[in-house]
Tab-separated table of C-alpha atoms in Angstrom:
chain	number	residue	atom	x	y	z
N	15	MET	CA	-23.352	-104.557	8.138
N	16	GLY	CA	-23.772	-107.305	5.586
N	17	TRP	CA	-25.148	-106.661	2.175
N	18	SER	CA	-28.412	-108.214	3.027
N	19	ASP	CA	-28.869	-105.786	5.928
N	20	ALA	CA	-28.249	-102.724	3.656
N	21	PRO	CA	-31.150	-100.244	3.510
N	22	VAL	CA	-33.437	-99.844	0.597
N	23	LEU	CA	-32.267	-96.696	-1.276
N	24	VAL	CA	-34.517	-96.924	-4.292
N	25	GLU	CA	-37.990	-98.407	-4.941
N	26	VAL	CA	-39.677	-99.440	-8.134
N	27	GLU	CA	-43.447	-99.104	-8.152
N	28	ARG	CA	-45.723	-100.426	-10.891
N	29	SER	CA	-49.449	-99.586	-10.826
N	30	GLY	CA	-49.213	-98.891	-7.103
N	31	PHE	CA	-47.425	-102.288	-6.468
N	32	LEU	CA	-43.883	-102.336	-4.995
N	33	GLU	CA	-42.274	-104.465	-7.680
N	34	SER	CA	-38.510	-104.203	-6.784
N	35	VAL	CA	-36.004	-102.417	-4.527
N	36	HIS	CA	-32.346	-101.525	-4.698
N	37	ARG	CA	-30.270	-101.707	-1.596
N	38	GLY	CA	-26.988	-100.060	-1.018
N	39	ALA	CA	-25.227	-97.232	0.755
N	40	LEU	CA	-24.923	-93.479	0.167
N	41	VAL	CA	-22.952	-90.753	1.810
N	42	VAL	CA	-23.171	-86.997	1.671
N	43	LEU	CA	-20.219	-84.831	2.725
N	44	GLY	CA	-20.384	-81.085	3.454
N	45	PRO	CA	-17.948	-78.595	1.956
N	46	ASP	CA	-15.604	-79.148	4.917
N	47	GLY	CA	-15.563	-82.899	4.211
N	48	ALA	CA	-17.601	-83.764	7.314
N	49	GLU	CA	-20.352	-86.326	6.925
N	50	LEU	CA	-23.787	-84.639	6.672
N	51	PHE	CA	-25.749	-87.775	5.876
N	52	SER	CA	-25.328	-91.469	5.308
N	53	ALA	CA	-27.400	-94.545	4.717
N	54	GLY	CA	-25.914	-98.031	4.807
N	55	ASP	CA	-22.275	-98.869	5.553
N	56	VAL	CA	-20.350	-96.007	3.787
N	57	ARG	CA	-17.054	-97.217	5.314
N	58	ARG	CA	-17.084	-100.663	3.762
N	59	PRO	CA	-14.597	-100.839	0.865
N	60	VAL	CA	-16.260	-100.910	-2.604
N	61	LEU	CA	-14.903	-100.983	-6.064
N	62	PRO	CA	-15.602	-97.463	-7.486
N	63	ARG	CA	-14.681	-98.582	-11.049
N	64	SER	CA	-14.719	-95.602	-13.385
N	65	SER	CA	-15.656	-93.268	-10.562
N	66	ASN	CA	-11.887	-93.463	-9.571
N	67	LYS	CA	-10.885	-91.948	-12.990
N	68	PRO	CA	-10.882	-88.222	-11.939
N	69	VAL	CA	-8.424	-88.849	-9.198
N	70	GLN	CA	-6.362	-91.239	-11.297
N	71	ALA	CA	-5.990	-88.522	-13.950
N	72	THR	CA	-4.144	-86.289	-11.568
N	73	VAL	CA	-1.301	-88.879	-11.652
N	74	PHE	CA	-0.837	-88.540	-15.335
N	75	LEU	CA	-0.134	-84.854	-14.980
N	76	ASP	CA	2.231	-85.382	-12.070
N	77	ALA	CA	4.103	-87.883	-14.227
N	78	GLY	CA	4.874	-85.114	-16.656
N	79	TRP	CA	2.168	-85.556	-19.255
N	80	LEU	CA	1.367	-82.200	-20.896
N	81	PRO	CA	-2.037	-82.566	-22.637
N	82	ALA	CA	-2.278	-80.513	-25.820
N	83	SER	CA	-5.630	-79.226	-24.705
N	84	THR	CA	-8.197	-79.365	-21.875
N	85	GLU	CA	-10.125	-81.625	-24.210
N	86	GLU	CA	-7.360	-84.217	-24.000
N	87	LEU	CA	-7.358	-84.007	-20.205
N	88	ALA	CA	-11.131	-84.466	-20.095
N	89	ILE	CA	-10.960	-87.703	-22.198
N	90	SER	CA	-8.260	-88.986	-19.850
N	91	ALA	CA	-10.921	-89.285	-17.073
N	92	ALA	CA	-13.779	-90.281	-19.342
N	93	SER	CA	-16.094	-93.330	-19.740
N	94	HIS	CA	-16.994	-92.273	-23.294
N	95	SER	CA	-19.472	-93.613	-25.782
N	96	GLY	CA	-17.046	-94.356	-28.553
N	97	GLU	CA	-18.442	-91.627	-30.805
N	98	ASP	CA	-16.264	-90.223	-33.533
N	99	GLY	CA	-14.944	-87.297	-31.497
N	100	HIS	CA	-14.208	-89.546	-28.527
N	101	ARG	CA	-12.164	-91.948	-30.674
N	102	SER	CA	-10.279	-89.280	-32.506
N	103	LEU	CA	-9.340	-87.461	-29.428
N	104	ALA	CA	-7.978	-90.655	-27.672
N	105	GLU	CA	-5.982	-91.310	-30.818
N	106	GLN	CA	-4.660	-87.698	-30.709
N	107	VAL	CA	-3.362	-88.304	-27.180
N	108	LEU	CA	-1.504	-91.387	-28.431
N	109	ARG	CA	-0.025	-89.601	-31.389
N	110	GLY	CA	1.232	-86.805	-28.985
N	111	ALA	CA	3.157	-89.471	-27.219
N	112	GLY	CA	4.545	-90.970	-30.479
N	113	LEU	CA	2.283	-94.042	-30.203
N	114	GLY	CA	-0.484	-95.609	-32.157
N	115	PRO	CA	-3.786	-97.483	-31.174
N	116	GLU	CA	-1.848	-100.745	-31.198
N	117	ALA	CA	-0.262	-99.684	-27.918
N	118	LEU	CA	-3.582	-99.716	-26.046
N	119	GLY	CA	-4.031	-102.447	-23.495
N	120	CYS	CA	-7.793	-102.097	-23.230
N	121	PRO	CA	-9.833	-104.675	-25.071
N	122	PRO	CA	-11.582	-103.972	-28.421
N	123	ALA	CA	-15.172	-102.964	-28.242
N	124	LEU	CA	-18.043	-101.614	-30.373
N	125	PRO	CA	-19.079	-98.033	-29.679
N	126	GLY	CA	-21.535	-97.587	-26.778
N	127	ASP	CA	-23.480	-94.867	-28.597
N	128	GLU	CA	-26.367	-96.660	-30.270
N	129	PRO	CA	-26.348	-94.736	-33.615
N	130	THR	CA	-22.639	-95.136	-34.009
N	131	ARG	CA	-22.679	-98.759	-33.059
N	132	ALA	CA	-25.470	-99.355	-35.647
N	133	GLY	CA	-23.460	-97.762	-38.351
N	134	TRP	CA	-20.509	-100.017	-37.440
N	135	LEU	CA	-22.680	-103.111	-37.620
N	136	VAL	CA	-24.216	-102.226	-40.890
N	137	ALA	CA	-20.738	-101.525	-42.330
N	138	GLY	CA	-19.360	-104.843	-40.863
N	139	ARG	CA	-16.714	-102.799	-38.920
N	140	PRO	CA	-15.132	-104.968	-36.195
N	141	PRO	CA	-14.665	-103.796	-32.567
N	142	GLU	CA	-11.584	-101.552	-31.914
N	143	ALA	CA	-9.724	-100.613	-28.757
N	144	LEU	CA	-10.239	-96.932	-29.442
N	145	ALA	CA	-14.035	-97.389	-29.232
N	146	MET	CA	-13.727	-98.986	-25.756
N	147	ASN	CA	-15.104	-96.595	-23.190
N	148	CYS	CA	-11.814	-96.425	-21.251
N	149	SER	CA	-9.585	-95.818	-24.277
N	150	GLY	CA	-9.033	-92.100	-23.248
N	151	LYS	CA	-7.714	-93.338	-19.863
N	152	HIS	CA	-5.448	-95.891	-21.419
N	153	ALA	CA	-4.054	-93.410	-23.968
N	154	ALA	CA	-3.275	-90.939	-21.190
N	155	MET	CA	-1.651	-93.702	-19.114
N	156	LEU	CA	0.616	-94.444	-22.078
N	157	ALA	CA	1.397	-90.783	-22.660
N	158	ALA	CA	2.232	-90.450	-18.958
N	159	CYS	CA	4.620	-93.382	-19.174
N	160	VAL	CA	6.374	-91.753	-22.066
N	161	ALA	CA	6.597	-88.413	-20.327
N	162	ALA	CA	8.023	-90.012	-17.208
N	163	GLY	CA	10.441	-92.290	-18.981
N	164	TRP	CA	8.651	-95.387	-17.749
N	165	PRO	CA	8.171	-98.420	-20.010
N	166	THR	CA	4.938	-98.585	-21.979
N	167	GLU	CA	5.250	-102.337	-22.075
N	168	GLY	CA	3.454	-103.810	-19.078
N	169	TYR	CA	1.840	-100.472	-18.111
N	170	LEU	CA	-1.139	-102.278	-16.652
N	171	ALA	CA	0.755	-104.408	-14.182
N	172	ARG	CA	0.184	-103.529	-10.544
N	173	ASP	CA	3.869	-103.237	-9.956
N	174	HIS	CA	4.487	-100.780	-12.874
N	175	PRO	CA	5.580	-97.374	-11.626
N	176	LEU	CA	2.448	-95.710	-13.102
N	177	GLN	CA	0.114	-98.045	-11.403
N	178	GLN	CA	1.997	-97.729	-8.156
N	179	ALA	CA	1.581	-93.984	-8.377
N	180	VAL	CA	-2.149	-94.378	-9.082
N	181	GLU	CA	-2.626	-96.678	-6.098
N	182	ALA	CA	-0.800	-94.265	-3.798
N	183	ARG	CA	-2.778	-91.248	-5.052
N	184	LEU	CA	-6.155	-92.938	-4.612
N	185	GLY	CA	-5.327	-93.749	-1.021
N	186	GLU	CA	-4.040	-90.357	-0.368
N	187	ALA	CA	-7.086	-88.533	-1.772
N	188	ALA	CA	-9.422	-90.886	0.049
N	189	GLY	CA	-7.651	-90.441	3.244
N	190	GLU	CA	-7.421	-94.138	3.844
N	191	PRO	CA	-5.419	-97.138	2.520
N	192	VAL	CA	-6.555	-98.828	-0.623
N	193	ALA	CA	-8.269	-102.036	0.690
N	194	ALA	CA	-7.807	-104.273	-2.271
N	195	VAL	CA	-6.517	-104.226	-5.864
N	196	VAL	CA	-8.252	-106.222	-8.595
N	197	VAL	CA	-8.495	-106.200	-12.346
N	198	ASP	CA	-11.075	-103.816	-13.858
N	199	GLY	CA	-13.116	-104.486	-16.985
N	200	CYS	CA	-10.613	-102.547	-19.125
N	201	GLY	CA	-7.687	-104.593	-17.819
N	202	ALA	CA	-6.185	-101.927	-15.581
N	203	PRO	CA	-5.861	-102.231	-11.806
N	204	GLN	CA	-8.961	-101.264	-9.861
N	205	HIS	CA	-8.722	-99.998	-6.319
N	206	ALA	CA	-11.146	-100.570	-3.540
N	207	ILE	CA	-11.898	-97.656	-1.114
N	208	SER	CA	-14.913	-96.666	0.915
N	209	LEU	CA	-17.758	-94.437	-0.364
N	210	THR	CA	-16.661	-91.848	2.149
N	211	GLY	CA	-13.121	-91.936	0.703
N	212	LEU	CA	-14.479	-91.771	-2.833
N	213	ALA	CA	-16.500	-88.725	-1.995
N	214	ARG	CA	-13.563	-87.157	-0.152
N	215	GLY	CA	-11.266	-87.584	-3.103
N	216	VAL	CA	-13.583	-86.021	-5.769
N	217	LEU	CA	-14.484	-83.120	-3.420
N	218	GLY	CA	-10.822	-82.457	-3.161
N	219	LEU	CA	-10.519	-82.024	-6.929
N	220	VAL	CA	-13.176	-79.385	-7.203
N	221	GLN	CA	-11.875	-77.525	-4.216
N	222	ALA	CA	-8.200	-77.705	-5.238
N	223	PRO	CA	-6.462	-74.335	-5.855
N	224	PRO	CA	-6.229	-73.135	-9.461
N	225	GLY	CA	-3.103	-74.436	-11.216
N	226	THR	CA	-2.963	-77.720	-9.385
N	227	PRO	CA	-3.443	-81.212	-11.060
N	228	GLY	CA	-6.660	-81.810	-9.190
N	229	ARG	CA	-8.247	-78.492	-10.180
N	230	ALA	CA	-7.029	-78.949	-13.829
N	231	VAL	CA	-8.749	-82.293	-14.025
N	232	ALA	CA	-11.996	-81.059	-12.485
N	233	ASP	CA	-12.120	-77.903	-14.670
N	234	ALA	CA	-11.457	-79.951	-17.827
N	235	MET	CA	-14.196	-82.382	-17.112
N	236	ARG	CA	-16.772	-79.675	-16.303
N	237	ALA	CA	-15.758	-77.648	-19.360
N	238	HIS	CA	-16.235	-80.628	-21.664
N	239	PRO	CA	-18.926	-82.803	-20.252
N	240	TRP	CA	-19.683	-84.443	-23.575
N	241	LEU	CA	-16.214	-85.910	-23.713
N	242	VAL	CA	-16.727	-87.448	-20.149
N	243	ALA	CA	-19.610	-89.478	-21.232
N	244	GLY	CA	-21.383	-88.731	-24.504
N	245	THR	CA	-24.685	-87.912	-26.313
N	246	GLY	CA	-27.673	-88.488	-24.135
N	247	ARG	CA	-25.597	-89.740	-21.115
N	248	GLU	CA	-26.530	-88.780	-17.600
N	249	ASP	CA	-23.130	-87.531	-16.541
N	250	THR	CA	-22.922	-85.226	-19.544
N	251	GLU	CA	-26.284	-83.766	-19.119
N	252	LEU	CA	-26.035	-83.408	-15.312
N	253	MET	CA	-22.904	-81.393	-15.616
N	254	GLN	CA	-24.520	-79.278	-18.315
N	255	ALA	CA	-27.566	-78.633	-16.110
N	256	VAL	CA	-25.845	-77.843	-12.802
N	257	PRO	CA	-23.085	-75.215	-12.893
N	258	GLY	CA	-19.925	-76.284	-11.160
N	259	LEU	CA	-20.959	-79.893	-10.757
N	260	LEU	CA	-18.426	-82.684	-11.322
N	261	VAL	CA	-20.119	-86.138	-11.866
N	262	LYS	CA	-18.557	-89.471	-12.655
N	263	GLY	CA	-20.416	-92.753	-12.748
N	264	GLY	CA	-18.832	-96.141	-12.455
N	265	ALA	CA	-19.907	-99.684	-13.359
N	266	ASP	CA	-21.799	-101.880	-11.018
N	267	GLY	CA	-23.997	-99.201	-9.448
N	268	VAL	CA	-21.396	-96.545	-8.365
N	269	HIS	CA	-21.743	-92.797	-8.717
N	270	VAL	CA	-19.972	-89.755	-7.309
N	271	ALA	CA	-20.586	-86.088	-7.602
N	272	ALA	CA	-19.161	-82.902	-6.001
N	273	LEU	CA	-19.730	-79.153	-5.944
N	274	PRO	CA	-17.054	-76.811	-4.570
N	275	ASP	CA	-19.341	-74.941	-2.162
N	276	GLY	CA	-21.923	-77.704	-1.637
N	277	GLY	CA	-20.062	-81.015	-0.774
N	278	ALA	CA	-20.026	-84.393	-2.350
N	279	VAL	CA	-22.191	-87.482	-2.812
N	280	ALA	CA	-21.069	-91.081	-3.355
N	281	LEU	CA	-23.273	-94.188	-3.601
N	282	LYS	CA	-23.165	-97.819	-4.385
N	283	LEU	CA	-26.194	-100.025	-5.221
N	284	ASP	CA	-25.453	-103.522	-4.029
N	285	ASP	CA	-27.130	-105.151	-7.075
N	286	GLY	CA	-24.681	-103.434	-9.397
N	287	GLY	CA	-27.520	-102.126	-11.600
N	288	ASP	CA	-27.889	-98.798	-13.350
N	289	ARG	CA	-31.683	-98.306	-12.939
N	290	GLY	CA	-31.598	-96.795	-9.400
N	291	ARG	CA	-28.450	-94.706	-9.581
N	292	LEU	CA	-29.883	-91.397	-10.737
N	293	PRO	CA	-32.878	-91.284	-8.358
N	294	ALA	CA	-30.458	-91.993	-5.513
N	295	LEU	CA	-27.859	-89.511	-6.718
N	296	THR	CA	-30.335	-86.777	-7.129
N	297	ALA	CA	-31.581	-87.337	-3.616
N	298	GLY	CA	-28.071	-86.824	-2.367
N	299	LEU	CA	-27.515	-83.774	-4.506
N	300	LEU	CA	-30.565	-82.101	-3.027
N	301	ARG	CA	-28.828	-82.396	0.340
N	302	VAL	CA	-25.763	-80.418	-0.969
N	303	GLY	CA	-27.954	-77.580	-2.067
N	304	VAL	CA	-28.634	-78.293	-5.812
N	305	PRO	CA	-31.984	-76.804	-6.611
N	306	ALA	CA	-34.784	-79.337	-7.079
N	307	GLY	CA	-35.817	-77.810	-10.387
N	308	LEU	CA	-32.439	-78.623	-11.935
N	309	LEU	CA	-32.750	-82.243	-10.917
N	310	GLU	CA	-36.387	-82.897	-11.676
N	311	ARG	CA	-35.768	-84.969	-14.861
N	312	TRP	CA	-33.552	-87.478	-13.045
N	313	ALA	CA	-35.284	-87.661	-9.686
N	314	VAL	CA	-37.894	-90.024	-10.908
N	315	THR	CA	-37.649	-92.519	-13.728
N	316	PRO	CA	-40.908	-93.607	-15.366
N	317	VAL	CA	-41.943	-97.284	-15.479
N	318	SER	CA	-43.748	-98.144	-18.695
N	319	GLY	CA	-46.807	-100.322	-19.216
N	320	GLY	CA	-48.247	-100.745	-22.658
N	321	THR	CA	-48.097	-97.301	-24.337
N	322	GLY	CA	-48.216	-95.335	-21.136
N	323	THR	CA	-46.541	-94.740	-17.794
N	324	VAL	CA	-47.742	-96.905	-14.930
N	325	GLY	CA	-45.229	-96.299	-12.212
N	326	ALA	CA	-41.892	-94.874	-11.143
N	327	VAL	CA	-38.369	-95.539	-10.029
N	328	ARG	CA	-37.769	-93.160	-7.093
N	329	ALA	CA	-35.622	-92.623	-4.018
N	330	ALA	CA	-36.909	-94.535	-0.996
N	331	ALA	CA	-38.005	-92.856	2.222
N	332	VAL	CA	-34.538	-93.253	3.943
N	333	LEU	CA	-33.054	-90.831	1.270
N	334	ARG	CA	-36.030	-88.493	1.330
N	335	SER	CA	-36.365	-87.955	5.096
């Protein structure tokens, strides 16, 4: 199935007129990992981007990294907003490994959080690597290298021992070989797997036995949802609203979520946009048993016209049937 043949997952309606659509693929797995529902080609490899982070973080623990707190473990799988608490925690991870921010291989950035960014701009403060949304992952990667006795220099190269372990773990968790390795926006290797494999891997984390790296990562993220994203961010607020839910968005239209007793949802919007992700994700979450009342605020996104609401962004019929 080519991208042009992908089904419409989300519709954008303005004053009763169908203005835009978002095509893509979505898969729902049951608690046993069996496919309950799919739309589009859910076996075609995609780049999950930051949705790979929860599984990646298990490698840091296996390498011997001992986080000083569950907060540190949560930030290792985060795509944070660069708020003060995010940056200070990432720096704390580095200090625990005897390193400083200069060791980070991610690019400098301004905070994603609007009030924080505005304050930096007014003060003339330049972009910093710690403010980059992946700085927690990079700090933990470096800490894992120190713990394992691997070189920190070149830690982002595909042939580095850390990245080899990450690649192997992602394939193992997905139950399929990694289809391609490219360079992510933060400079780290990024691994292509199918949506089915992505959902399978994250479901495995929330269902892992207590005391395992997978369960430790899942529990840390769910215990500290603000660290995983930030103030006003959907991943944070969804995990706060739905008990036991693990959610992780990725760039370019990817999202994954899992419940231990419900199953998992993974999706990719082919246009790479953000607008349609939450209506599609909530449609999938309804299929794993999340009560509609808990998801109401994300199921439909209003479309503005003048000073009022004139339409909506909502899941298309293929996801509602």
